[in-house]
Short mmCIF file of C-alpha atoms in Angstrom, two decimals:
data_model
loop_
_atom_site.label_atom_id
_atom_site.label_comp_id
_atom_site.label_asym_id
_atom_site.label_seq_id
_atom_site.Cartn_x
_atom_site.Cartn_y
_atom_site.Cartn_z
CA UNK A 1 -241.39 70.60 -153.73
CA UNK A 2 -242.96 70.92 -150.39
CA UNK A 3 -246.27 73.18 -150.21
CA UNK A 4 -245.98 76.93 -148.86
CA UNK A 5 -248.66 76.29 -146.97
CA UNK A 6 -248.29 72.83 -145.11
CA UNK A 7 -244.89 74.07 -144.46
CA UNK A 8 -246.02 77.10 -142.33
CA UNK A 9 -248.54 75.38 -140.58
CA UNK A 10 -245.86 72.76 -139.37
CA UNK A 11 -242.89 74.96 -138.41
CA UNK A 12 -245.75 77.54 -136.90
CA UNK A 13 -243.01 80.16 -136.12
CA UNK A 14 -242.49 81.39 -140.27
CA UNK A 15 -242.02 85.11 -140.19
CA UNK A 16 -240.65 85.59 -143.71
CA UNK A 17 -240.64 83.36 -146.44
CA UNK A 18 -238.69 83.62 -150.11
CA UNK A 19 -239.58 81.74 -153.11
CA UNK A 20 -236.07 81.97 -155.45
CA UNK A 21 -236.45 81.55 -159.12
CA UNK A 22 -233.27 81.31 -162.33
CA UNK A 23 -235.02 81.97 -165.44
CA UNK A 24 -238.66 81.10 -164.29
CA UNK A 25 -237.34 77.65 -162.59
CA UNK A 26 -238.28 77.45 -158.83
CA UNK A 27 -234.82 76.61 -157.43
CA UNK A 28 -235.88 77.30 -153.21
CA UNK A 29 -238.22 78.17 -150.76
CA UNK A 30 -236.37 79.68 -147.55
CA UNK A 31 -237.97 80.10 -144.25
CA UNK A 32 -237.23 82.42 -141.64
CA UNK A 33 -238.23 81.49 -137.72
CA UNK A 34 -238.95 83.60 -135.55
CA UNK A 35 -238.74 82.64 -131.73
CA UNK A 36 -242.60 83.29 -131.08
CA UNK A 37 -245.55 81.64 -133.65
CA UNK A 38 -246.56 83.65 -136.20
CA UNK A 39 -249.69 84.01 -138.01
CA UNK A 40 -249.42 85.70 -141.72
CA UNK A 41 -246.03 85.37 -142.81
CA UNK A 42 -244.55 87.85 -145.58
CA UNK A 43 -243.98 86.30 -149.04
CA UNK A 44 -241.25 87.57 -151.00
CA UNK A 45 -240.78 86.28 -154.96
CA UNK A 46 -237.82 86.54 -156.41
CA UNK A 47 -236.90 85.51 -159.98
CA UNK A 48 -233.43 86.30 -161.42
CA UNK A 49 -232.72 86.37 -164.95
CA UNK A 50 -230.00 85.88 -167.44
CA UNK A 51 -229.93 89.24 -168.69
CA UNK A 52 -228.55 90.43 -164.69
CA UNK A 53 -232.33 91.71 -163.84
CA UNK A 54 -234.85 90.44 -161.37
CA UNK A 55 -238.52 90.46 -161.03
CA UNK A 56 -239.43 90.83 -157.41
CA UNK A 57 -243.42 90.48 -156.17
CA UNK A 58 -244.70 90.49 -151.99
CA UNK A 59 -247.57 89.61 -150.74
CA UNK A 60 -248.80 88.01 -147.57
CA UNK A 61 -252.29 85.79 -147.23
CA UNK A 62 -254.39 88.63 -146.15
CA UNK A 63 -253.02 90.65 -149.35
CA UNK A 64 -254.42 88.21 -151.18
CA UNK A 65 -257.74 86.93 -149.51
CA UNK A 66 -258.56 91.09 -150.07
CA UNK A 67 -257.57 91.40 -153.57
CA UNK A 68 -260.57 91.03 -155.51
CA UNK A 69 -259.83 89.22 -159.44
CA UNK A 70 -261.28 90.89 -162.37
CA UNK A 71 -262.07 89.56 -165.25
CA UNK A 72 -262.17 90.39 -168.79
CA UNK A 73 -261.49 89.15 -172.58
CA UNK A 74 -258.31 88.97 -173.87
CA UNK A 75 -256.83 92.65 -174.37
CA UNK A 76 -254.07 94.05 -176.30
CA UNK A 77 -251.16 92.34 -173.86
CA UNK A 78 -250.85 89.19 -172.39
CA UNK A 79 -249.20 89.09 -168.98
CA UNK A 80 -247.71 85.15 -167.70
CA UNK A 81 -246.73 85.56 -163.96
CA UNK A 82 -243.34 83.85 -163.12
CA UNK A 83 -243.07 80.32 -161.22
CA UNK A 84 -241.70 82.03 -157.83
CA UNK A 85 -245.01 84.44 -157.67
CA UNK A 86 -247.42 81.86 -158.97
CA UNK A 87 -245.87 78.94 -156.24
CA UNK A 88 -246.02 81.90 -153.75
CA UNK A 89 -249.57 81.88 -154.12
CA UNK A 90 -250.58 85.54 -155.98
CA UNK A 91 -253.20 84.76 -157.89
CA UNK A 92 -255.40 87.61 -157.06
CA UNK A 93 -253.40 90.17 -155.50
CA UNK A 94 -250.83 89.95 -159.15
CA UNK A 95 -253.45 91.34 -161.44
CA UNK A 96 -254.64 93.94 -158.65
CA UNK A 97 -250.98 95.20 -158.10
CA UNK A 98 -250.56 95.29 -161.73
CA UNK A 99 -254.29 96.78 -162.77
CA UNK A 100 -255.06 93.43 -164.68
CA UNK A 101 -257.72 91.73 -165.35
CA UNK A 102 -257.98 87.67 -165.52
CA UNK A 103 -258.60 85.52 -168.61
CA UNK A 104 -260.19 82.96 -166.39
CA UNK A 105 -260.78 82.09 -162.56
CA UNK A 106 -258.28 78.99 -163.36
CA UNK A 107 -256.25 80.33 -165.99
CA UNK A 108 -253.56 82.96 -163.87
CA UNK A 109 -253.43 84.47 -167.48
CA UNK A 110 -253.75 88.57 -167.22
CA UNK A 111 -254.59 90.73 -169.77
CA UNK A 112 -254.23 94.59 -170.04
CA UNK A 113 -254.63 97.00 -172.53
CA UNK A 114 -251.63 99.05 -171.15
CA UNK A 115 -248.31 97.53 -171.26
CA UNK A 116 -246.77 97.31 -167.88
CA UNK A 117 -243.08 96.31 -168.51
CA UNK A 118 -242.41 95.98 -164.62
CA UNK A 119 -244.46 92.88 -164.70
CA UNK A 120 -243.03 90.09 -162.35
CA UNK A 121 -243.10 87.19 -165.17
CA UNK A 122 -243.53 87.17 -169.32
CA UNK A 123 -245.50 89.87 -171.66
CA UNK A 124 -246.59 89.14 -174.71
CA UNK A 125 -248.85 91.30 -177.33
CA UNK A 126 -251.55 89.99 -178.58
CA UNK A 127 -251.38 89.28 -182.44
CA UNK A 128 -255.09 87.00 -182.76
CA UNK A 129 -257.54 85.27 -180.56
CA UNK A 130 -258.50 81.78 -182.39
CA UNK A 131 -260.65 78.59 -181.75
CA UNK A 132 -258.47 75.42 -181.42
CA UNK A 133 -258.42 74.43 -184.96
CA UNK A 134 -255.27 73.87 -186.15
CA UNK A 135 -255.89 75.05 -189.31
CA UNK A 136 -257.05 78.38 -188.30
CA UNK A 137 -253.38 78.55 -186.07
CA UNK A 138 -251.31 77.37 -189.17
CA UNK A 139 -252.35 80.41 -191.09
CA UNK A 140 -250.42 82.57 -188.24
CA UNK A 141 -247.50 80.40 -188.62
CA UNK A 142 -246.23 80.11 -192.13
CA UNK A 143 -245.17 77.51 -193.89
CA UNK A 144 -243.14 75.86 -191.27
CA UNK A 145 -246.16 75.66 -188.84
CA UNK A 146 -243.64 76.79 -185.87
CA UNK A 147 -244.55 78.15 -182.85
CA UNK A 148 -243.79 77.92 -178.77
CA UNK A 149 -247.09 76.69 -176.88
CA UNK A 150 -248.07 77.02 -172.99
CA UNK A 151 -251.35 75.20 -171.74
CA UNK A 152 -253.15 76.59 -169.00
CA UNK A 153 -256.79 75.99 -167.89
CA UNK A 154 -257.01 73.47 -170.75
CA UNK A 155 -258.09 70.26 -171.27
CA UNK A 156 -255.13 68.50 -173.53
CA UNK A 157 -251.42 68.90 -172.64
CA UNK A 158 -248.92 70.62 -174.79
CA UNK A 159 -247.70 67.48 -176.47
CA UNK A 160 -251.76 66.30 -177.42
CA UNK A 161 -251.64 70.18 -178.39
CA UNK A 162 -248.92 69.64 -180.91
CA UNK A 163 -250.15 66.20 -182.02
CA UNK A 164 -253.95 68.00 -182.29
CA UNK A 165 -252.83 70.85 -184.69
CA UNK A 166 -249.76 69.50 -186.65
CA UNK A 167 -247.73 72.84 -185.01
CA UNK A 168 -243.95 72.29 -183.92
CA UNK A 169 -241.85 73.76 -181.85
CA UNK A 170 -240.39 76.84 -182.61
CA UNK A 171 -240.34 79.77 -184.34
CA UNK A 172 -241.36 83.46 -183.57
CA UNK A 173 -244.89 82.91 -182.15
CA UNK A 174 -246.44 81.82 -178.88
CA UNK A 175 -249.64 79.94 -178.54
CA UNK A 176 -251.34 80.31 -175.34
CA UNK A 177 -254.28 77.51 -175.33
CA UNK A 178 -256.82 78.58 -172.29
CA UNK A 179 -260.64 79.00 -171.08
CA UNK A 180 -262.31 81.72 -172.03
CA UNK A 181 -264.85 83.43 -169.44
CA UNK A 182 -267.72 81.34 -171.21
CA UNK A 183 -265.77 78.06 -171.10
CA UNK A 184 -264.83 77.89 -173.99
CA UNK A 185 -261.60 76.53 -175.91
CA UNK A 186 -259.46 79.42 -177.13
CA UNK A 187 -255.61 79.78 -178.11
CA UNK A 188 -254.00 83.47 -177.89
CA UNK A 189 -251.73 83.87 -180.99
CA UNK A 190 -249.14 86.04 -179.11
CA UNK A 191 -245.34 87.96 -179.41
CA UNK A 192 -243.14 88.10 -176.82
CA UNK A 193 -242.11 91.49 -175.80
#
């Protein structure tokens, strides 16, 4: 899909933009021109779900050159912005809107201790923070060694995840497999709320 950004600079006259999102999937990015160029265009997300509901997020760059990221160790909740906010560019301005803090500069994982169910993407609590060792994850799992997994900030993809560990797809459970602050390899053993 073409980039927010290259796009503005070549039409030059962007007023408003909307990213549009079904069930996390980016579906379109609409423009809207204005007849003079302009410099900072509003961002609107949109992301409409299943259930009839839809998470809605603004920013503009300015927003979000200002918002200053905070960082922290994983907290009781786990917050997973949705496609339309993170290909809108709100990576800093999310988790101040939102009183978040950041797993990781390179992560766009937020953490809370106070659930904020207005969140513009997923929430999950926070059942165990493990090393990647799939042995350590398989005694979260159960027998069947089920679980959903998302990689972000991390060095192997979900499949040499799955391959790594010996976990399938499935179940109850998410595994988030990040960066910690320190660098280091860590998977969030999570529940979706």
């Amino acid at each position: 899909m073409l980039d927010i950004e290259q796009a503005i600079q070549e039409l030059r006259h962007v007023r408003r933009l909307w990213v549009l999102a079904v069930d996390n999937e980016c579906k379109e990015v609409l423009y809207e021109l204005s007849p003079e160029p302009a410099v900072d265009p509003e961002r609107y997300t949109v992301n409409l779900l299943r259930n009839g509901q839809q998470q809605e997020f603004r920013l503009n760059r300015a927003r979000e050159a200002r918002a200053i990221a905070r960082y922290a160790e994983p907290q009781q909740y786990l917050y997973e912005p949705n496609v339309a906010v993170l290909k809108a560019g709100a990576f800093r301005s999310i988790g101040t809107a939102y009183e978040m803090l950041k797993l990781h500069q390179h992560s766009h994982l937020y953490t809370s201790d106070v659930l904020r169910p207005e969140f513009p993407g997923r929430i999950f609590r926070i059942k165990a923070v493990e090393k990647y060792d799939g042995q350590a994850l398989r005694t979260h799992l159960g027998p069947e060694a089920r679980a959903h997994v998302t990689t972000r900030n991390f060095p192997d993809t979900v499949a040499e995840f799955r391959h790594r560990t010996g976990i399938r797809e499935g179940g109850d459970l998410y595994l988030f497999a990040t960066t910690n602050l320190e660098g280091k390899l860590m998977v969030l053993v999570c529940e979706k709320l």
